[in-house]
XYZ file of C-alpha atoms in Angstrom:
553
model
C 31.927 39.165 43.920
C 32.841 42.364 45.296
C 29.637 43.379 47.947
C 27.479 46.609 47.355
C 28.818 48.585 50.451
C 32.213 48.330 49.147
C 34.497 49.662 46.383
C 37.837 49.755 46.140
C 41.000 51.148 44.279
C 43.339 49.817 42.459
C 46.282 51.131 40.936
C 47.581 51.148 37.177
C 51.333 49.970 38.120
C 53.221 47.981 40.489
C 53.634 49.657 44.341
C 57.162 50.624 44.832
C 58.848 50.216 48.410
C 58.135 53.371 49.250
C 54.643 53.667 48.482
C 51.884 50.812 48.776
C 48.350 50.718 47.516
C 45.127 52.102 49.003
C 43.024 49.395 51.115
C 39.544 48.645 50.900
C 37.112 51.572 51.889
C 34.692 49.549 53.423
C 32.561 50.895 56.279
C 31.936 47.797 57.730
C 34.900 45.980 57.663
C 33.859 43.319 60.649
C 30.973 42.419 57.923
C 32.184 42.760 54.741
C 32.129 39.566 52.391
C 34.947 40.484 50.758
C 37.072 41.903 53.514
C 39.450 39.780 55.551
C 37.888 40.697 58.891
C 34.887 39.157 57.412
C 35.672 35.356 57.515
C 35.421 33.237 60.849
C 37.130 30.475 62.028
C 34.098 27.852 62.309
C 33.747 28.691 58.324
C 37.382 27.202 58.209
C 37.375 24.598 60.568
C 34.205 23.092 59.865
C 33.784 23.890 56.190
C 30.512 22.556 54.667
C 31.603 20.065 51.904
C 28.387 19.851 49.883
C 29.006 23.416 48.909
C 32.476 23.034 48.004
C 31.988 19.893 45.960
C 29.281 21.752 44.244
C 31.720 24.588 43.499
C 34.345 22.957 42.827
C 35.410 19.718 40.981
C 38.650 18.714 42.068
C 37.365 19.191 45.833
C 34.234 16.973 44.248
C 36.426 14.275 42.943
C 38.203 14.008 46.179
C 35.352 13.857 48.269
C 34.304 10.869 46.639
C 37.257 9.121 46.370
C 37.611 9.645 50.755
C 33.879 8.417 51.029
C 34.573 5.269 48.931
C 37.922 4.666 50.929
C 35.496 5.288 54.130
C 32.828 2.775 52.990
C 35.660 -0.371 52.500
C 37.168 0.550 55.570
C 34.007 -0.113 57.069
C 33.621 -3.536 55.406
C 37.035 -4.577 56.293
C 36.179 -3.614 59.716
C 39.044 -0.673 60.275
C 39.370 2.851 61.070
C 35.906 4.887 59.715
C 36.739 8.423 60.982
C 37.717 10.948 58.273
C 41.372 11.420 59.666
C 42.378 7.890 58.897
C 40.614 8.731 55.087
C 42.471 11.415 53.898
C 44.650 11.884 50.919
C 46.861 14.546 49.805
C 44.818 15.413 46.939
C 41.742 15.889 49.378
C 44.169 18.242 51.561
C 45.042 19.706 48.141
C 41.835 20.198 46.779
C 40.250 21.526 50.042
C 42.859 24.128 50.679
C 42.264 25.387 46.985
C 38.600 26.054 47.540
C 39.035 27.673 51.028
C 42.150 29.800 49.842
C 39.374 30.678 46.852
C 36.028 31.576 48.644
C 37.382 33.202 51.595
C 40.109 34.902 50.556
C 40.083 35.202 46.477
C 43.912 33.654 46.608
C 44.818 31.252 44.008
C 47.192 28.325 44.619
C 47.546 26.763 41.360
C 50.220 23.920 42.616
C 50.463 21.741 45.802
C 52.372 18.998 44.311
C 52.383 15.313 45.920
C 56.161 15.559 47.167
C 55.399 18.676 49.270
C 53.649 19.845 52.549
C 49.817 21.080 51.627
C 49.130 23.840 54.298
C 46.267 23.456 56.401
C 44.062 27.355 56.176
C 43.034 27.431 59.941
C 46.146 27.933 61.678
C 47.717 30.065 58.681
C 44.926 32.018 58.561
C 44.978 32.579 62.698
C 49.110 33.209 62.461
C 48.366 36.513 60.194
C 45.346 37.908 62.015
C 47.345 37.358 64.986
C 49.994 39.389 63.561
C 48.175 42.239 61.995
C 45.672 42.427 65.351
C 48.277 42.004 67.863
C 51.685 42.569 67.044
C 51.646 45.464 64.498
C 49.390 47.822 66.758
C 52.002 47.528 69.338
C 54.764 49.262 66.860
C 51.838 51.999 65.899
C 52.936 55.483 67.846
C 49.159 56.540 70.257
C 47.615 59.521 71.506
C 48.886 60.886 74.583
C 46.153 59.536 76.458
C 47.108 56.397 75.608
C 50.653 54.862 77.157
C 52.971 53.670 74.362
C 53.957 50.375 74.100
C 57.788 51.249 73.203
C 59.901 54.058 73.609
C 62.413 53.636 70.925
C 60.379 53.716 67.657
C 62.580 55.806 65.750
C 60.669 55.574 62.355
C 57.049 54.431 61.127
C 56.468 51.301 59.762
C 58.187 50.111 57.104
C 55.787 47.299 55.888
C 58.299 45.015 55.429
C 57.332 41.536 55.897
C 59.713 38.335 55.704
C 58.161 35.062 55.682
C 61.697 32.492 56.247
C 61.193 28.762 54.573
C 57.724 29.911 52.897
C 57.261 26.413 51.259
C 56.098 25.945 47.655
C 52.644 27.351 48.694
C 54.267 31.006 49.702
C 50.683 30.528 51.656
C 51.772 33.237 54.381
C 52.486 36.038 52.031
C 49.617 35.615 49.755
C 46.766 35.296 52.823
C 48.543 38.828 53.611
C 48.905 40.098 50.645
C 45.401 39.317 50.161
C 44.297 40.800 53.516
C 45.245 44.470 52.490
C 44.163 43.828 48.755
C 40.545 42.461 49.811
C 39.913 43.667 53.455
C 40.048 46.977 55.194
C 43.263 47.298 57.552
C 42.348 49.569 60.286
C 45.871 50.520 60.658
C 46.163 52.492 57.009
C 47.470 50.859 54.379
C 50.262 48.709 55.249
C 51.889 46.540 52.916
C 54.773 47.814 50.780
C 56.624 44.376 49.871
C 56.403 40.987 51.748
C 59.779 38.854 50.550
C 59.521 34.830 51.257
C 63.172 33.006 51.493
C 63.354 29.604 50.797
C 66.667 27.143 50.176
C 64.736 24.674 48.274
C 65.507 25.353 44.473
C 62.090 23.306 43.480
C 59.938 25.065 46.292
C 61.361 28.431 45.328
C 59.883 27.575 41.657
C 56.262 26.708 42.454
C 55.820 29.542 45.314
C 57.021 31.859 42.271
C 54.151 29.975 40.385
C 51.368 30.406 43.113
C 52.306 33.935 43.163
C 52.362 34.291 39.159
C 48.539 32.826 39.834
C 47.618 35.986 41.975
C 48.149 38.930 39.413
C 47.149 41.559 42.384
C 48.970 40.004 44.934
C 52.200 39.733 42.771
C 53.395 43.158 42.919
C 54.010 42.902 46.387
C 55.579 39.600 47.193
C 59.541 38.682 46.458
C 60.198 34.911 46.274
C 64.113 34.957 47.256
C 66.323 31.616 46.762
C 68.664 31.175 49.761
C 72.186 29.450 49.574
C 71.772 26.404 51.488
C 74.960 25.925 52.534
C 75.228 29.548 54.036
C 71.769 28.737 55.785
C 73.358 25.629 57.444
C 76.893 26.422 57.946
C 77.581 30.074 58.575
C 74.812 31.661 59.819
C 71.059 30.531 61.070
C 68.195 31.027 59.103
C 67.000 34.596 59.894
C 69.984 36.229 59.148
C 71.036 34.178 56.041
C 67.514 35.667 54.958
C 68.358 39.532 56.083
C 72.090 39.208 53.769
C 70.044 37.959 50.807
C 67.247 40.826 50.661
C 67.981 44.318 48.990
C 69.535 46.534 51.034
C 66.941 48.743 51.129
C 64.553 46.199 52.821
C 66.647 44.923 55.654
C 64.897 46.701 58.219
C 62.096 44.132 58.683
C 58.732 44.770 60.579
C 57.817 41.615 61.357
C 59.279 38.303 60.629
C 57.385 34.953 60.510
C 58.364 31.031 60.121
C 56.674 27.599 60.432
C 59.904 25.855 61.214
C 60.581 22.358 60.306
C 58.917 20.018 62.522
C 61.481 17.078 62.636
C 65.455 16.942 63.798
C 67.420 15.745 61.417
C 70.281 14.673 63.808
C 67.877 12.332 65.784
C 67.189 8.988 63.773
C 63.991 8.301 65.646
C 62.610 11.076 64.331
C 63.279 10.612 60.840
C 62.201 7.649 61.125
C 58.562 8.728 61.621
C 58.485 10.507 58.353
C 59.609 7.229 56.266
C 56.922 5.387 58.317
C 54.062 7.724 58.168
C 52.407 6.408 54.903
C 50.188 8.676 54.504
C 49.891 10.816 51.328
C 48.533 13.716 53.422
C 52.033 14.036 55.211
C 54.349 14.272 52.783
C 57.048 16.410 52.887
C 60.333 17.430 51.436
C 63.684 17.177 53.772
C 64.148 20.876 54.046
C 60.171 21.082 54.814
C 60.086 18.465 57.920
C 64.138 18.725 58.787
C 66.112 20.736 60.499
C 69.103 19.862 63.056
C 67.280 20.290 66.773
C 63.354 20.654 64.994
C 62.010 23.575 65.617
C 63.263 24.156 69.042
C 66.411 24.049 66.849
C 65.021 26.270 63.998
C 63.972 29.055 66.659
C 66.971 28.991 68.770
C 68.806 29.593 65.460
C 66.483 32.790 64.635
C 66.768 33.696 68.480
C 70.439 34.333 68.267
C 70.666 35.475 64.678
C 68.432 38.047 65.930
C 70.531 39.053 69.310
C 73.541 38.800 67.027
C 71.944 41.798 65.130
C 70.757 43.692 67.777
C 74.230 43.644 69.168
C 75.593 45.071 66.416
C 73.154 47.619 65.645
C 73.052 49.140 68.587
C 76.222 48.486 70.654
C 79.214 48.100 67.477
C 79.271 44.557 68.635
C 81.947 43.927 66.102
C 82.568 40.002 66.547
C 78.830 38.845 67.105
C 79.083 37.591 62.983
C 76.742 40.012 61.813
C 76.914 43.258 59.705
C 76.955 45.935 61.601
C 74.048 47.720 58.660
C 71.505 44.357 59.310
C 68.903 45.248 62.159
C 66.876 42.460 63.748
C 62.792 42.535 62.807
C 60.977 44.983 65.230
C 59.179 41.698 65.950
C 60.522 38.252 65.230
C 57.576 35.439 65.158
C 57.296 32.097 64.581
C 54.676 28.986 65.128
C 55.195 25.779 67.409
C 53.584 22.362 66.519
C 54.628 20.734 70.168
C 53.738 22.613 73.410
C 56.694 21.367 75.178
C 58.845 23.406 72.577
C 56.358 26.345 73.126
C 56.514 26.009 76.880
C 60.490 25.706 76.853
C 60.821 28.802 74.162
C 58.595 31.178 75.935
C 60.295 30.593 79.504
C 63.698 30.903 77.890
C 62.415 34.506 76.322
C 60.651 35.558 78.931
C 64.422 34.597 81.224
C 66.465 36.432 78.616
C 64.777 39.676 77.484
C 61.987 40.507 79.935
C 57.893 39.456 79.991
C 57.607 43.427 78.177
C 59.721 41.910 74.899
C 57.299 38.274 74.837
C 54.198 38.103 72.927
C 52.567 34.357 72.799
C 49.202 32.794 72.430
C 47.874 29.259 70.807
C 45.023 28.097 68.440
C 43.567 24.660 67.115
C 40.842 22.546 68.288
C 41.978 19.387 69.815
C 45.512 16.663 68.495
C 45.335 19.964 65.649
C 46.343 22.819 67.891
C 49.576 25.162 67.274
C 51.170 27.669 69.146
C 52.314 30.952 68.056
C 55.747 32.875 70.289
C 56.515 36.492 68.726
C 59.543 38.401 70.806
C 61.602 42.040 69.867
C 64.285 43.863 71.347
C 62.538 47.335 71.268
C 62.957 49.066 74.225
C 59.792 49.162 76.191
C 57.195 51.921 78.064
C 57.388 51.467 81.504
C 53.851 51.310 81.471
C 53.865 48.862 78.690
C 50.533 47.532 78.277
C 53.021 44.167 78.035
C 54.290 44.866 81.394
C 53.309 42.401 83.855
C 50.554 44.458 86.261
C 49.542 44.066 89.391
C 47.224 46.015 91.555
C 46.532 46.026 95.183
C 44.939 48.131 97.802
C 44.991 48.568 101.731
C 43.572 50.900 104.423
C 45.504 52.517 107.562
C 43.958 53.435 110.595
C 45.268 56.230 112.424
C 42.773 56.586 115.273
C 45.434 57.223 117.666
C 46.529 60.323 116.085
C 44.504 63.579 115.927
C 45.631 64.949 112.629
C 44.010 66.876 109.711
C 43.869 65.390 106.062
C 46.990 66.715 105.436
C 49.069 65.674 108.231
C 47.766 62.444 107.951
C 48.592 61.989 104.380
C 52.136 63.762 105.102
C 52.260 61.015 108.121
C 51.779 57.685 105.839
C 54.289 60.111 103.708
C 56.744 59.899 105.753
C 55.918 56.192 107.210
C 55.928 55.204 103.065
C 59.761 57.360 102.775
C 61.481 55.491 105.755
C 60.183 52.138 104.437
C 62.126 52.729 101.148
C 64.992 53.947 102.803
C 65.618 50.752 104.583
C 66.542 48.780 101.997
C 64.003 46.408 101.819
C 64.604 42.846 100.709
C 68.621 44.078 100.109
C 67.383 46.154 97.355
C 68.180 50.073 97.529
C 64.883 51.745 96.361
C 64.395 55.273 95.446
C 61.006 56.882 96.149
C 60.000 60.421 93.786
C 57.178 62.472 95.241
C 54.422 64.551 93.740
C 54.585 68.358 95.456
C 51.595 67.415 97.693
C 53.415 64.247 98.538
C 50.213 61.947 98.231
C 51.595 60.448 95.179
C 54.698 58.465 94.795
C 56.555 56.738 92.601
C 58.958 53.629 93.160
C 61.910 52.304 91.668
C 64.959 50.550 91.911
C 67.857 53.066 92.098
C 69.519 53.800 89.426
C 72.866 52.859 90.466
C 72.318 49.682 91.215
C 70.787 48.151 87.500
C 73.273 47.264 85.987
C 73.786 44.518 88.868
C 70.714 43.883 89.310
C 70.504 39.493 88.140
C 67.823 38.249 85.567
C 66.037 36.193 87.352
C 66.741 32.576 86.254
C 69.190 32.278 83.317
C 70.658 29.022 84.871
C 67.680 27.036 82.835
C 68.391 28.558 79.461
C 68.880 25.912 77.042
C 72.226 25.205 76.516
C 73.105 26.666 73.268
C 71.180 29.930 74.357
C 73.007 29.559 77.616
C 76.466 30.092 76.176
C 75.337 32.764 73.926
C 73.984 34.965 76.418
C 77.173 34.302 79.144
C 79.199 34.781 75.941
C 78.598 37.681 74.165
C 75.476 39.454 75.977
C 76.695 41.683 79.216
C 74.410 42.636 81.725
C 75.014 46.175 80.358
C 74.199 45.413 77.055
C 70.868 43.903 78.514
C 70.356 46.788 80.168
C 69.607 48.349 76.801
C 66.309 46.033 76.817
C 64.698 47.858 80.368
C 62.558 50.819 80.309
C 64.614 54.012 81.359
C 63.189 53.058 84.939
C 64.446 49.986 85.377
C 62.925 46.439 85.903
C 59.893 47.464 87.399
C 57.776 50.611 88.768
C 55.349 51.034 91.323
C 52.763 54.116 91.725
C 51.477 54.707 94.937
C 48.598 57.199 95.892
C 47.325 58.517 99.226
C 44.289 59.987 99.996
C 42.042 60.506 103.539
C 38.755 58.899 103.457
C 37.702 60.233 106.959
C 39.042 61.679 109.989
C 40.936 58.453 111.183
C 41.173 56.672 108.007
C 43.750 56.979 104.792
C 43.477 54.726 101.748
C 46.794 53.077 99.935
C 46.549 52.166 96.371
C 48.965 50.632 94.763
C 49.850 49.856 91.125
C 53.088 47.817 89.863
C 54.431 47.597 86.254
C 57.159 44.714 86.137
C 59.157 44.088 83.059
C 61.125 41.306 83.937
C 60.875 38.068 86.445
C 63.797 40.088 88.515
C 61.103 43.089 88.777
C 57.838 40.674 89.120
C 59.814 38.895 92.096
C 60.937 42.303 93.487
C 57.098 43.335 93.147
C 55.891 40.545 94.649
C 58.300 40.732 97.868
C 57.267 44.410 98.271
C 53.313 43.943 98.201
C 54.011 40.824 100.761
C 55.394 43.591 103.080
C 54.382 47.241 102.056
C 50.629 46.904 104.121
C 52.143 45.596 107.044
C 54.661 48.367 107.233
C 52.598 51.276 106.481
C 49.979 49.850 109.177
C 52.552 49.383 111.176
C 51.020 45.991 112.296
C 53.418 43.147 110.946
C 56.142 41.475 113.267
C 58.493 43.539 112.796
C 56.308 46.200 115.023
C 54.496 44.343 116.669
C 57.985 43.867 118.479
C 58.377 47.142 118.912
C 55.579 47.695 120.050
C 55.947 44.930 123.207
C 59.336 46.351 123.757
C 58.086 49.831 124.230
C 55.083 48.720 126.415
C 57.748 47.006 128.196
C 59.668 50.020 128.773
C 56.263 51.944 130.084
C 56.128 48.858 132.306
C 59.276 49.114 133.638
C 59.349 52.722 134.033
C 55.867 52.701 135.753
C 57.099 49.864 138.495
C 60.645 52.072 139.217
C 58.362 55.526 139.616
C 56.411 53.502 142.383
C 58.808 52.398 143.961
């Protein structure tokens, strides 16, 4: 039921890729009980099942058939908890009636044989996507700094969901979002396409879209070769070759990769044993060689692959020189140790300004989410690594105006870059007052300037990067300014005093390092009070000493 304070529009045919439809006009879109920003989490996680059963009859069925398992458990003296209970068709049934109340998304067939997608955590990987990663490619005010400097075009709103399942549950929740809610970024959505290599899956997500008559105009089930998807290329750009030409330039891509390796027999193992109905799973749904640390690394250098050859004529990375990698490349993590080892390795490889991350799920249930792009960021990124600091330099020896004192910790400030701190040659820019200045690497020295621990790539990563990605061509992933950027400002705050503030915007672990090294030692040089002077300062007084003793004599 469509609420009083909000009426939408619809259109008469199917939204081209080129033009999309109008989103809700809702003025309260945080409120809304048809709108997408309307539902909460607790409504997902701890549904009330009274209503649902009352709502719904295959939920109702269900229900009972988990309470009577419950009740002999208890008799035979085992496991009561509603975990150990649980069926497939309660999974099934459950996921129906949430998909329905919340969302108005209709999912007509979870069969036995295949995954049945918990809401939650979908639900959390698109709001994450549309609040978080799809402002970021947005162009802002002036007053506002950008988050990327090399966004040549508007969105696109092209979405690719890779290995969507037989629910397609990723594009329909988004589908649904712009169809039901109120986007605050304008309408987005022109076409979300959903690759699969599983012939059967590919049917039924083409059926649970069939069951969403507004929702169908804008998704595109696409079958996928398997044997390309294995042999020649990984999965993201086996995806990008089969989609029309015209929607290869991707906004954001998003997976759930397969959970399980299929190379390790342990592993495989635990899906045979696991005889539980609510865990079944085809072999392309739980397999893939490596899991999904293998899955991602796969996308990871499909995706540098691309960028090489879009922007550098890369000619032998394997990729078409006309396929672009997504503006933002996403995927979810069911162990944190692959998170952990994922993020690092990103964060090593294309800078903390390129890595977006973050986790949900209460308890054994949570996931995590890693997003990462090769857009070329601000230098004051608001995904820059900041830090801030602050000191005070007393000058009561020195009987100076404002001016001269500011042009004094000037000048103290100008030497101290000059002398190559830490090994590193830094170039110092001021203001015409010269009480602000701005720090940076110079300019001839970036290009040999290391990234900061590549040794602990993983290994297939490892040999990708040493063999085919220059520190040149990683250049192309800095800000103009380099790895990092420091603004200082000076000002008197009475006759003996002069305040030194400090801000740092770091876009790698080379710059954060660099940063960190410089605020250790900037105070102490400007004050003139850390070893280093103090030892000056005895061997002058020495001097005077000296000098005193020979005059009276």
């Amino acid at each position: 039921m469509e609420s009083s304070h909000c009426r939408k529009r619809g259109r008469a045919s199917p939204p081209s890729l080129t033009e999309g439809p109008q989103a809700c006009l809702c003025s309260r879109p945080a409120t809304c009980s048809c709108g997408y920003f309307g539902v909460s989490f607790n409504s997902l996680l701890t549904p009330d099942f009274e209503e649902l059963a009352s709502r719904f009859p295959d939920f109702r069925k269900a229900l009972k058939e988990v309470e009577y398992a419950r009740r002999n458990a208890k008799q035979r003296g085992g496991s009561t908890s509603l975990a150990a209970s649980l069926t497939h068709s309660f999974s099934a049934a459950l996921t129906k009636a949430l998909l329905h109340i919340h969302f108005h998304v209709s999912l007509p067939r979870i069969p036995d044989n295949h995954l049945c997608p918990p809401v939650p955590n979908r639900f959390f990987y698109i709001r994450w996507i549309q609040t978080e990663l799809i402002p970021l490619l947005i162009p802002v005010s002036n007053h506002t700094s950008p988050c990327f400097v090399n966004l040549q075009e508007q969105l696109l709103g092209i979405m690719l969901d890779i290995g969507t399942g037989a629910s397609c549950i990723y594009p329909l929740l988004f589908a649904a979002s712009h169809q039901q809610g109120h986007h605050r970024h304008k309408p987005y959505l022109r076409a979300f396409f959903a690759t699969e290599i599983d012939p059967e899956s590919v049917d039924l997500a083409r059926q649970n879209v069939q069951g969403n008559p507004l929702l169908n105009p804008f998704l595109h089930i696409v079958q996928v070769s398997m044997d390309q998807a294995r042999d020649h290329y990984g999965p993201l750009q086996c995806s990008l070759d089969h989609l029309p030409p015209e929607a290869r330039l991707v906004d954001v891509c998003m997976t759930n990769p397969p959970f399980y390796d299929s190379e390790n027999p342990n592993e495989m193992s635990q899906i045979r044993a696991d005889g539980r109905h609510r865990t079944a799973m085809t072999v392309s749904e739980g397999s893939y060689p490596g899991g999904e640390m293998g899955f991602v690394l796969d996308i990871l250098c499909d995706s540098i692959r691309a960028f090489l050859s879009s922007s550098l004529s890369f000619a032998n990375a394997g990729a078409p020189s006309s396929i672009s990698p997504p503006k933002w490349c996403s995927s979810m993590i069911g162990k944190k140790s692959s998170w952990t080892t994922l993020k690092n390795a990103l964060e090593q490889l294309l800078g903390m300004s390129h890595v977006q991350s973050t986790e949900f799920g209460p308890g054994h249930m949570t996931r995590w989410f890693l997003a990462w792009t090769f857009l070329r960021p601000h230098i004051r990124s608001p995904l820059a690594h900041t830090d801030l600091w602050s000191f005070y330099v007393d000058v009561g020896g020195i009987n100076f105006n404002n001016q001269q004192l500011v042009s004094e910790i000037a000048s103290r400030m100008q030497a101290y870059c000059e002398g190559r701190v830490q090994g590193r040659q830094l170039m110092i820019r001021w203001n015409q007052e010269r009480n602000i200045a701005i720090i940076e690497e110079h300019h001839g020295a970036l290009n040999s300037s290391v990234w900061f621990g590549d040794d602990t790539l993983p290994p297939r990563l490892h040999q990708m990067v040493h063999g085919h990605f220059s520190p040149e061509q990683r250049r192309l992933l800095l800000p103009f300014e380099g790895h990092f950027q420091i603004e200082v400002s000076i000002r008197c705050i009475s006759e003996k005093s002069v305040a030194v503030a400090a801000q740092a915007f770091s876009h790698t672990r080379y710059g954060k390092m660099t940063v960190e090294k410089l605020k250790q030692q900037m105070e102490g040089e400007i004050c003139q009070t850390n070893r280093k002077w103090r030892r000056k300062h005895q061997r002058s007084q020495a001097l005077e000493q000296a000098g005193e003793s020979m005059t009276l004599s």
